[in-house]
mmCIF file of C-alpha atoms in Angstrom:
data_model
loop_
_atom_site.group_PDB
_atom_site.id
_atom_site.type_symbol
_atom_site.label_atom_id
_atom_site.label_comp_id
_atom_site.label_asym_id
_atom_site.label_seq_id
_atom_site.Cartn_x
_atom_site.Cartn_y
_atom_site.Cartn_z
ATOM 1 C CA SER A 143 1.828 -23.012 23.215
ATOM 2 C CA GLN A 144 4.282 -22.047 20.512
ATOM 3 C CA LYS A 145 6.765 -19.422 21.557
ATOM 4 C CA ILE A 146 9.451 -17.502 19.691
ATOM 5 C CA GLU A 147 12.183 -15.622 21.513
ATOM 6 C CA GLN A 148 14.526 -13.004 20.182
ATOM 7 C CA ASN A 149 16.878 -10.900 22.239
ATOM 8 C CA SER A 150 14.885 -7.810 23.142
ATOM 9 C CA GLU A 151 17.970 -5.754 23.884
ATOM 10 C CA ALA A 152 19.480 -3.762 21.045
ATOM 11 C CA LEU A 153 22.650 -5.164 19.553
ATOM 12 C CA ASN A 154 25.435 -2.652 18.934
ATOM 13 C CA ILE A 155 28.083 -3.709 16.431
ATOM 14 C CA GLN A 156 31.048 -1.859 14.996
ATOM 15 C CA GLU A 157 30.967 -1.321 11.260
ATOM 16 C CA GLY A 158 32.800 -4.046 9.385
ATOM 17 C CA LYS A 159 32.254 -6.681 12.058
ATOM 18 C CA THR A 160 29.868 -9.615 11.871
ATOM 19 C CA ALA A 161 26.507 -9.205 13.560
ATOM 20 C CA THR A 162 24.811 -12.340 14.883
ATOM 21 C CA LEU A 163 21.177 -12.425 15.941
ATOM 22 C CA THR A 164 19.425 -15.325 17.632
ATOM 23 C CA CYS A 165 15.945 -16.759 17.301
ATOM 24 C CA ASN A 166 14.857 -19.508 19.683
ATOM 25 C CA TYR A 167 11.552 -21.322 19.628
ATOM 26 C CA THR A 168 9.764 -23.799 21.877
ATOM 27 C CA ASN A 169 6.854 -26.208 21.607
ATOM 28 C CA TYR A 170 7.239 -26.233 17.881
ATOM 29 C CA SER A 171 8.698 -28.193 14.975
ATOM 30 C CA PRO A 172 8.470 -25.771 12.048
ATOM 31 C CA ALA A 173 8.992 -26.884 8.491
ATOM 32 C CA TYR A 174 10.803 -23.623 7.798
ATOM 33 C CA LEU A 175 11.840 -20.358 9.382
ATOM 34 C CA GLN A 176 12.001 -16.882 7.884
ATOM 35 C CA TRP A 177 13.955 -13.743 8.643
ATOM 36 C CA TYR A 178 12.657 -10.259 7.923
ATOM 37 C CA ARG A 179 14.011 -6.764 8.205
ATOM 38 C CA GLN A 180 11.839 -3.946 9.501
ATOM 39 C CA ASP A 181 12.745 -0.294 9.393
ATOM 40 C CA PRO A 182 10.964 2.194 11.687
ATOM 41 C CA GLY A 183 7.422 2.907 10.547
ATOM 42 C CA ARG A 184 7.619 0.364 7.714
ATOM 43 C CA GLY A 185 6.313 -3.104 7.096
ATOM 44 C CA PRO A 186 8.611 -6.141 7.261
ATOM 45 C CA VAL A 187 10.706 -7.005 4.231
ATOM 46 C CA PHE A 188 11.459 -10.660 3.542
ATOM 47 C CA LEU A 189 15.153 -11.598 3.635
ATOM 48 C CA LEU A 190 15.661 -15.349 3.791
ATOM 49 C CA LEU A 191 13.772 -18.604 4.271
ATOM 50 C CA ILE A 192 15.482 -21.730 5.541
ATOM 51 C CA ARG A 193 13.836 -25.146 5.587
ATOM 52 C CA GLU A 194 14.129 -27.767 8.301
ATOM 53 C CA ASN A 195 16.356 -29.968 6.155
ATOM 54 C CA GLU A 196 18.777 -27.111 5.458
ATOM 55 C CA LYS A 197 21.561 -26.375 7.907
ATOM 56 C CA GLU A 198 22.642 -23.107 6.362
ATOM 57 C CA LYS A 199 21.498 -20.584 3.774
ATOM 58 C CA ARG A 200 23.419 -17.656 2.337
ATOM 59 C CA LYS A 201 22.465 -14.534 0.427
ATOM 60 C CA GLU A 202 25.189 -11.996 -0.269
ATOM 61 C CA ARG A 203 26.400 -10.845 3.179
ATOM 62 C CA LEU A 204 23.632 -12.702 4.994
ATOM 63 C CA LYS A 205 23.857 -16.183 6.451
ATOM 64 C CA VAL A 206 21.182 -18.089 8.325
ATOM 65 C CA THR A 207 21.563 -21.348 10.199
ATOM 66 C CA PHE A 208 18.799 -23.607 11.450
ATOM 67 C CA ASP A 209 19.404 -26.108 14.232
ATOM 68 C CA THR A 210 16.244 -28.131 14.767
ATOM 69 C CA THR A 211 17.818 -29.978 17.697
ATOM 70 C CA LEU A 212 18.588 -26.781 19.581
ATOM 71 C CA LYS A 213 15.412 -25.182 18.206
ATOM 72 C CA GLN A 214 17.411 -22.189 17.205
ATOM 73 C CA SER A 215 18.235 -20.084 14.166
ATOM 74 C CA LEU A 216 21.166 -17.729 13.900
ATOM 75 C CA PHE A 217 21.180 -14.778 11.516
ATOM 76 C CA HIS A 218 24.587 -13.375 10.545
ATOM 77 C CA ILE A 219 25.453 -10.183 8.688
ATOM 78 C CA THR A 220 29.100 -10.085 7.658
ATOM 79 C CA ALA A 221 31.020 -6.884 6.914
ATOM 80 C CA SER A 222 28.207 -4.958 8.571
ATOM 81 C CA GLN A 223 27.359 -1.445 7.433
ATOM 82 C CA PRO A 224 25.415 1.389 9.092
ATOM 83 C CA ALA A 225 22.719 0.825 6.473
ATOM 84 C CA ASP A 226 22.143 -2.607 8.010
ATOM 85 C CA SER A 227 20.793 -0.922 11.130
ATOM 86 C CA ALA A 228 17.183 -2.060 11.542
ATOM 87 C CA THR A 229 15.045 -4.451 13.524
ATOM 88 C CA TYR A 230 15.320 -8.055 12.415
ATOM 89 C CA LEU A 231 12.404 -10.402 12.946
ATOM 90 C CA CYS A 232 12.210 -14.145 12.728
ATOM 91 C CA ALA A 233 8.937 -15.774 11.816
ATOM 92 C CA LEU A 234 7.658 -19.337 11.740
ATOM 93 C CA PRO A 235 4.648 -20.753 9.919
ATOM 94 C CA GLY A 236 1.362 -20.738 11.756
ATOM 95 C CA ASP A 237 -1.552 -23.103 11.563
ATOM 96 C CA SER A 238 -3.008 -21.847 8.287
ATOM 97 C CA ASN A 239 -1.374 -21.299 4.935
ATOM 98 C CA TYR A 240 1.056 -18.368 4.980
ATOM 99 C CA GLN A 241 0.070 -17.340 8.476
ATOM 100 C CA LEU A 242 3.216 -16.438 10.353
ATOM 101 C CA ILE A 243 4.063 -16.362 14.027
ATOM 102 C CA TRP A 244 6.520 -13.598 14.796
ATOM 103 C CA GLY A 245 9.291 -12.969 17.250
ATOM 104 C CA ALA A 246 9.421 -9.498 18.797
ATOM 105 C CA GLY A 247 12.538 -8.670 16.825
ATOM 106 C CA THR A 248 16.042 -7.544 17.722
ATOM 107 C CA LYS A 249 17.166 -4.018 17.002
ATOM 108 C CA LEU A 250 20.581 -3.951 15.353
ATOM 109 C CA ILE A 251 22.685 -0.787 15.435
ATOM 110 C CA ILE A 252 25.805 -0.647 13.310
ATOM 111 C CA LYS A 253 28.147 2.085 14.467
ATOM 112 C CA PRO A 254 30.465 3.738 11.941
ATOM 113 C CA GLY B 83 8.653 -8.750 -7.216
ATOM 114 C CA ALA B 84 5.141 -8.659 -5.858
ATOM 115 C CA VAL B 85 4.094 -5.281 -4.514
ATOM 116 C CA VAL B 86 1.549 -4.588 -1.816
ATOM 117 C CA SER B 87 0.470 -1.003 -1.359
ATOM 118 C CA GLN B 88 -1.082 0.135 1.892
ATOM 119 C CA HIS B 89 -2.775 3.487 2.307
ATOM 120 C CA PRO B 90 -2.601 5.756 4.176
ATOM 121 C CA SER B 91 0.865 5.422 5.648
ATOM 122 C CA TRP B 92 -0.218 7.436 8.656
ATOM 123 C CA VAL B 93 -3.447 8.895 9.959
ATOM 124 C CA ILE B 94 -4.506 10.914 12.968
ATOM 125 C CA CYS B 95 -8.151 10.836 13.927
ATOM 126 C CA LYS B 96 -10.372 11.995 16.729
ATOM 127 C CA SER B 97 -11.684 9.583 19.306
ATOM 128 C CA GLY B 98 -15.029 8.165 18.273
ATOM 129 C CA THR B 99 -14.492 8.439 14.538
ATOM 130 C CA SER B 100 -13.845 5.617 12.083
ATOM 131 C CA VAL B 101 -10.765 5.099 9.960
ATOM 132 C CA LYS B 102 -10.391 2.988 6.834
ATOM 133 C CA ILE B 103 -7.087 1.471 5.773
ATOM 134 C CA GLU B 104 -6.646 0.050 2.281
ATOM 135 C CA CYS B 105 -4.393 -2.761 1.182
ATOM 136 C CA ARG B 106 -3.863 -3.393 -2.509
ATOM 137 C CA SER B 107 -1.879 -6.021 -4.352
ATOM 138 C CA LEU B 108 -0.572 -4.166 -7.386
ATOM 139 C CA ASP B 109 0.742 -6.885 -9.656
ATOM 140 C CA PHE B 110 -0.836 -10.106 -8.454
ATOM 141 C CA GLN B 111 -4.147 -11.481 -7.300
ATOM 142 C CA ALA B 112 -4.299 -11.895 -3.565
ATOM 143 C CA THR B 113 -6.515 -14.809 -2.657
ATOM 144 C CA THR B 114 -5.718 -14.322 1.010
ATOM 145 C CA MET B 115 -4.951 -11.180 2.960
ATOM 146 C CA PHE B 116 -3.786 -10.885 6.533
ATOM 147 C CA TRP B 117 -4.085 -7.912 8.873
ATOM 148 C CA TYR B 118 -1.553 -7.446 11.644
ATOM 149 C CA ARG B 119 -1.173 -5.021 14.485
ATOM 150 C CA GLN B 120 2.117 -4.058 16.053
ATOM 151 C CA PHE B 121 2.759 -2.141 19.248
ATOM 152 C CA PRO B 122 6.152 -0.535 19.855
ATOM 153 C CA LYS B 123 8.920 -3.046 20.467
ATOM 154 C CA GLN B 124 6.500 -5.941 20.176
ATOM 155 C CA SER B 125 5.970 -8.582 17.568
ATOM 156 C CA LEU B 126 3.346 -8.426 14.889
ATOM 157 C CA MET B 127 0.076 -9.860 16.104
ATOM 158 C CA LEU B 128 -2.288 -11.368 13.575
ATOM 159 C CA MET B 129 -5.714 -9.803 13.801
ATOM 160 C CA ALA B 130 -7.590 -11.550 11.033
ATOM 161 C CA THR B 131 -7.313 -13.553 7.839
ATOM 162 C CA SER B 132 -9.557 -12.836 4.889
ATOM 163 C CA ASN B 133 -10.192 -14.746 1.695
ATOM 164 C CA GLU B 134 -11.651 -12.973 -1.297
ATOM 165 C CA GLY B 135 -15.412 -13.024 -1.267
ATOM 166 C CA SER B 136 -15.855 -14.535 2.170
ATOM 167 C CA LYS B 137 -16.008 -13.295 5.730
ATOM 168 C CA ALA B 138 -12.787 -12.703 7.588
ATOM 169 C CA THR B 139 -11.588 -15.074 10.275
ATOM 170 C CA TYR B 140 -10.658 -13.142 13.392
ATOM 171 C CA GLU B 141 -8.106 -14.172 15.948
ATOM 172 C CA GLN B 142 -9.154 -14.645 19.530
ATOM 173 C CA GLY B 143 -9.581 -11.378 21.349
ATOM 174 C CA VAL B 144 -10.055 -9.265 18.217
ATOM 175 C CA GLU B 145 -13.465 -7.596 18.068
ATOM 176 C CA LYS B 146 -14.960 -8.203 14.657
ATOM 177 C CA ASP B 147 -17.476 -5.398 15.083
ATOM 178 C CA LYS B 148 -14.732 -2.939 15.833
ATOM 179 C CA PHE B 149 -12.281 -3.998 13.163
ATOM 180 C CA LEU B 150 -14.304 -4.445 10.001
ATOM 181 C CA ILE B 151 -12.526 -6.242 7.195
ATOM 182 C CA ASN B 152 -13.733 -6.311 3.619
ATOM 183 C CA HIS B 153 -11.977 -8.340 0.925
ATOM 184 C CA ALA B 154 -14.280 -7.599 -1.972
ATOM 185 C CA SER B 155 -11.837 -8.216 -4.790
ATOM 186 C CA LEU B 156 -8.654 -10.119 -5.485
ATOM 187 C CA THR B 157 -6.605 -6.941 -5.279
ATOM 188 C CA LEU B 158 -8.164 -4.985 -2.445
ATOM 189 C CA SER B 159 -8.834 -5.505 1.227
ATOM 190 C CA THR B 160 -9.864 -2.832 3.676
ATOM 191 C CA LEU B 161 -9.676 -2.601 7.447
ATOM 192 C CA THR B 162 -12.011 -0.142 9.119
ATOM 193 C CA VAL B 163 -11.392 0.758 12.729
ATOM 194 C CA THR B 164 -14.788 1.855 13.980
ATOM 195 C CA SER B 165 -15.351 4.255 16.863
ATOM 196 C CA ALA B 166 -11.629 4.521 17.375
ATOM 197 C CA HIS B 167 -10.214 5.128 20.824
ATOM 198 C CA PRO B 168 -6.705 6.112 21.925
ATOM 199 C CA GLU B 169 -5.933 2.486 22.831
ATOM 200 C CA ASP B 170 -6.439 1.608 19.155
ATOM 201 C CA SER B 171 -3.400 3.696 18.315
ATOM 202 C CA SER B 172 -0.945 1.296 16.762
ATOM 203 C CA PHE B 173 0.860 0.261 13.602
ATOM 204 C CA TYR B 174 -1.334 -1.779 11.284
ATOM 205 C CA ILE B 175 0.211 -3.917 8.546
ATOM 206 C CA CYS B 176 -1.437 -5.940 5.820
ATOM 207 C CA SER B 177 -0.004 -8.932 4.033
ATOM 208 C CA ALA B 178 -1.213 -10.435 0.783
ATOM 209 C CA SER B 179 -0.714 -13.892 -0.633
ATOM 210 C CA ASP B 180 -1.378 -15.409 -4.033
ATOM 211 C CA GLY B 181 -0.697 -18.865 -2.722
ATOM 212 C CA GLY B 182 2.961 -18.601 -3.624
ATOM 213 C CA GLY B 183 4.177 -16.415 -0.785
ATOM 214 C CA ALA B 184 3.183 -13.540 1.444
ATOM 215 C CA PHE B 185 4.117 -9.915 0.810
ATOM 216 C CA PHE B 186 3.709 -7.005 3.168
ATOM 217 C CA GLY B 187 2.400 -3.516 2.837
ATOM 218 C CA GLN B 188 4.365 -0.624 4.244
ATOM 219 C CA GLY B 189 2.063 -0.278 7.234
ATOM 220 C CA THR B 190 -0.218 2.424 8.582
ATOM 221 C CA ARG B 191 0.498 4.362 11.743
ATOM 222 C CA LEU B 192 -2.820 5.169 13.413
ATOM 223 C CA THR B 193 -2.939 7.771 16.155
ATOM 224 C CA VAL B 194 -6.244 8.393 17.894
ATOM 225 C CA VAL B 195 -6.419 11.624 19.855
#
């Protein structure tokens, strides 16, 4: 069955450094992959979508890569700030339209 | 951007009672709505998919008689947790789609005591 893995351990990064989060998947060939941010007690907020034919996508301080050979996506936040502290989730399309399969998320802590 | 409003944001109820959670699309018509459940430090788990005017499709293992979903209009879907028990305590999130993307509500924290 399809499986998505994200590092379950919290990632602690010093402010100003680049934070890199990993999303690995198996038994799957998704047409696209999405990254979301979730703050405690809130619903996910969409950040970026990258398609299978795109190697890299950028949005302000965010960068996402998608390696379909490795079955892996990397999510980078450059010049990280304490306000970037949150849980970041990757999601892949499910069987029906707009259904998403979610990773468990990685908690990112940016220390001032 | 598209806004999905979920209400209430948190609720505490007694065991055995029922709780209704509303999900509204404020500025678009949601042909499809999804209901998710999330336990602490776990991923969102899809509970059911509902299309306006038709019965919801439940995921395996989700009791349709316990989690009643009504999608009576293009802007409103409701999830009713019937005869709630402490193990139903969780974070419930709705998502709405107009066919052009999916947008999430802010979630509802349900605590059953």
